[in-house]
mmCIF file of C-alpha atoms in Angstrom:
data_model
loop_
_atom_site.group_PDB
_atom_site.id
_atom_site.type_symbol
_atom_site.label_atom_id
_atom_site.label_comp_id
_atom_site.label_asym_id
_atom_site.label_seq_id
_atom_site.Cartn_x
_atom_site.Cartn_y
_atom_site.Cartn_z
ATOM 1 C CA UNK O 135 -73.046 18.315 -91.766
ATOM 2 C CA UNK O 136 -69.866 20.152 -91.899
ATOM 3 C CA UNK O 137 -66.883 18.539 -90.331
ATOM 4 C CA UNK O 138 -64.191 20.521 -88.426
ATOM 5 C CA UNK O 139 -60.503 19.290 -89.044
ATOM 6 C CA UNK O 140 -58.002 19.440 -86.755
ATOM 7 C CA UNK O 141 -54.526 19.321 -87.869
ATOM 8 C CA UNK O 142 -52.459 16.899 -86.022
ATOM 9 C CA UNK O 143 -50.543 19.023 -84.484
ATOM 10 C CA UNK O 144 -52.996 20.240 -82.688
ATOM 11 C CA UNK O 145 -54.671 16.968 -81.751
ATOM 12 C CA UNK O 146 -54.684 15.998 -78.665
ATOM 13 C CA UNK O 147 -52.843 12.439 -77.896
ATOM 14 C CA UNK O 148 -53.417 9.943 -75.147
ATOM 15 C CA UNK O 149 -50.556 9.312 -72.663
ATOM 16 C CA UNK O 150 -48.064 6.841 -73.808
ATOM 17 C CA UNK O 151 -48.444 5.009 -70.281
ATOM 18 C CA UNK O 152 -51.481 6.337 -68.082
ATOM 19 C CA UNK O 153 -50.127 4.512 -64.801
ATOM 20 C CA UNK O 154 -46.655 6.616 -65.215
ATOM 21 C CA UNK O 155 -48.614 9.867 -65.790
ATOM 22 C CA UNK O 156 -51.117 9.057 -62.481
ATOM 23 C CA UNK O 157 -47.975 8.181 -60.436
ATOM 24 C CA UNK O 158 -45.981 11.078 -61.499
ATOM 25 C CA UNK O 159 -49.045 13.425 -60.244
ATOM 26 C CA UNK O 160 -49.353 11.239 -57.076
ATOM 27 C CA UNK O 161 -52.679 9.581 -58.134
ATOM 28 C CA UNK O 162 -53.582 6.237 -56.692
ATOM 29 C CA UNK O 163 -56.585 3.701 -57.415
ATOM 30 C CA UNK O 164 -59.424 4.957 -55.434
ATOM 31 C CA UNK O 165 -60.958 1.829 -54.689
ATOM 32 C CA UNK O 166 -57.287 0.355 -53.546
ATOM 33 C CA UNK O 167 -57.526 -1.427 -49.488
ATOM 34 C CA UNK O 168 -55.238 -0.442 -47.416
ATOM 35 C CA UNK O 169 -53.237 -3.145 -44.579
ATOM 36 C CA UNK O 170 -55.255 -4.048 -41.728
ATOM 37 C CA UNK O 171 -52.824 -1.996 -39.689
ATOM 38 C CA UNK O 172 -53.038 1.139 -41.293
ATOM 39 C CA UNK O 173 -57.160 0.619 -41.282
ATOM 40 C CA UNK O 174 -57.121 0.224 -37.620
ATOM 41 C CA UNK O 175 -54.585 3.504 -37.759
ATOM 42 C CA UNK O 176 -57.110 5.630 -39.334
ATOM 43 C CA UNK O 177 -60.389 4.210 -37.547
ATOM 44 C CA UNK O 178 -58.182 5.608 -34.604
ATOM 45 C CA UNK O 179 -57.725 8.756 -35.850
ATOM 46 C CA UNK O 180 -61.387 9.090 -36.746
ATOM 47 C CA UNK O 181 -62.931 7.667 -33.368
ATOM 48 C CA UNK O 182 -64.459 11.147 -32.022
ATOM 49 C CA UNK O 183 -65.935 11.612 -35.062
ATOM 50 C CA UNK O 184 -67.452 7.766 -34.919
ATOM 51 C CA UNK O 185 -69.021 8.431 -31.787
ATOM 52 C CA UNK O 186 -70.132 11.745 -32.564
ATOM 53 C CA UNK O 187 -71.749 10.649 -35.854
ATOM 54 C CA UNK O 188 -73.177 7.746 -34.244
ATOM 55 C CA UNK O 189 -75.172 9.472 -30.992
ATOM 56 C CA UNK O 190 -76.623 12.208 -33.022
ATOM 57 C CA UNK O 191 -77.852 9.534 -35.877
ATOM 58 C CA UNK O 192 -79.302 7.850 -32.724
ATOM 59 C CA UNK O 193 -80.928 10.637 -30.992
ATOM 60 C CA UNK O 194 -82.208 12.200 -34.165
ATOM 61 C CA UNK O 195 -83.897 8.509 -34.993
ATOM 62 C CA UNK O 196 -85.411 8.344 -31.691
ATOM 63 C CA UNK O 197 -86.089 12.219 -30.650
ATOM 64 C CA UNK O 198 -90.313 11.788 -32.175
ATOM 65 C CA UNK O 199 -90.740 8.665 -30.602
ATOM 66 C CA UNK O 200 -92.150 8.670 -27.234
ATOM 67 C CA UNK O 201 -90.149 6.246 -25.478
ATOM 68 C CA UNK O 202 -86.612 7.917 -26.936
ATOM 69 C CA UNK O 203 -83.943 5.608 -27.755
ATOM 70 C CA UNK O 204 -85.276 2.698 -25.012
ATOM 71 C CA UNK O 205 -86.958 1.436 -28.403
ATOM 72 C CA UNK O 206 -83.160 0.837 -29.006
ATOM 73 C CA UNK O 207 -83.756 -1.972 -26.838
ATOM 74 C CA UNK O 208 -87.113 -2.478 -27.091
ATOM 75 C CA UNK O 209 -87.506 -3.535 -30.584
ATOM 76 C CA UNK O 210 -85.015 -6.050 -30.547
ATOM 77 C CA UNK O 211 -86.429 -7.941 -27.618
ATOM 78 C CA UNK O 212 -90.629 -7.823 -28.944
ATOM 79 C CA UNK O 213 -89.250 -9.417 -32.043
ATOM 80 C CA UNK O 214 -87.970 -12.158 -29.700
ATOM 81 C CA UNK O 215 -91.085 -12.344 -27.545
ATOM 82 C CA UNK O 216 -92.739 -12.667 -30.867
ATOM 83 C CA UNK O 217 -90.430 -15.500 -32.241
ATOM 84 C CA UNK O 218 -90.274 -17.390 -29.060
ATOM 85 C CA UNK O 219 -94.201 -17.545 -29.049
ATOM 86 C CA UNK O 220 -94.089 -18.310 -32.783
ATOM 87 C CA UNK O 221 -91.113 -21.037 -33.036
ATOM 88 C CA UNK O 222 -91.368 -22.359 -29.292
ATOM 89 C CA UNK O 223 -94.676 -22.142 -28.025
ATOM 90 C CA UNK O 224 -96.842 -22.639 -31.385
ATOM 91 C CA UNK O 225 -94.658 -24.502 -33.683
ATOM 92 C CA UNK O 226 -92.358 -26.518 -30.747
ATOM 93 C CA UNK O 227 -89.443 -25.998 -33.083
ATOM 94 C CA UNK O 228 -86.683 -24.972 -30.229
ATOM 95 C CA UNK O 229 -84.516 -27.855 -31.450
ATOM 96 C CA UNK O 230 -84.734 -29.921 -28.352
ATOM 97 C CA UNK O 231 -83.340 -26.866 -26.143
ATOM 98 C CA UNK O 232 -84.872 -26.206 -22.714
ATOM 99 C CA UNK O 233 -86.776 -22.488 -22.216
ATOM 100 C CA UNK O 234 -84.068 -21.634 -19.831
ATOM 101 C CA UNK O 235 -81.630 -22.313 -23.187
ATOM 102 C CA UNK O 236 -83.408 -21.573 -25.807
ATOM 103 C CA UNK O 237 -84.282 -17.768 -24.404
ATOM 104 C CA UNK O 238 -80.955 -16.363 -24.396
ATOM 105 C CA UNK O 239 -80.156 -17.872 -27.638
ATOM 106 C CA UNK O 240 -82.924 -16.584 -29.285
ATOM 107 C CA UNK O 241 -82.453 -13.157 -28.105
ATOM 108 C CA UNK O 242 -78.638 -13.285 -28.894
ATOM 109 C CA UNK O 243 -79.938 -14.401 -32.473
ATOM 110 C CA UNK O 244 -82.461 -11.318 -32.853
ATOM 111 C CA UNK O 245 -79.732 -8.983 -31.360
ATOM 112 C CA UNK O 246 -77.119 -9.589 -33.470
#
């Protein structure tokens, strides 16, 4: 194999200090956080397109199935009909709570 030399003047040198040369061309780390108030400044500034993104995901989940987006709903509270019977009825493990307890904190669980 032949090998092509390059005279060093024509070489091609690394920066003496890469973080001088990135700030001088107004670079930044793109992984860098930014302060909880400027966060909340620019979740602001992209709220419409939040919501926007978030009802057509939604409807475009839900548009095939026949009862729309009330499996929204729906879902989350079978899975808790399905634990309560499970963990309450079958195995008694509600921790000592009463039905009229337990319930709401199961669903609360399942929801969130």
């Amino acid at each position: 194999m032949s090998q092509l030399l390059v005279p060093d003047s024509e070489r091609i040198h690394p920066p003496e200090n890469p973080a001088a040369l990135a700030a001088a061309h107004g670079l930044t780390v793109s992984g860098a956080r930014v302060g909880l108030g400027e966060y909340i400044r620019q979740l602001w500034g992209r709220r419409h397109f939040i919501l926007a993104f978030s009802s057509a995901k939604l409807t475009a989940q839900y548009s095939q199935a026949k009862l729309g987006q009330v499996w929204q709903v729906a879902t989350p509270l079978l899975n808790a009909a399905v634990y309560f019977f499970i963990f309450g009825m079958l195995l008694k493990s509600n921790r000592g709570l009463p039905n009229d307890t337990y319930i709401p904190f199961l669903v609360t669980g399942v929801f969130v």
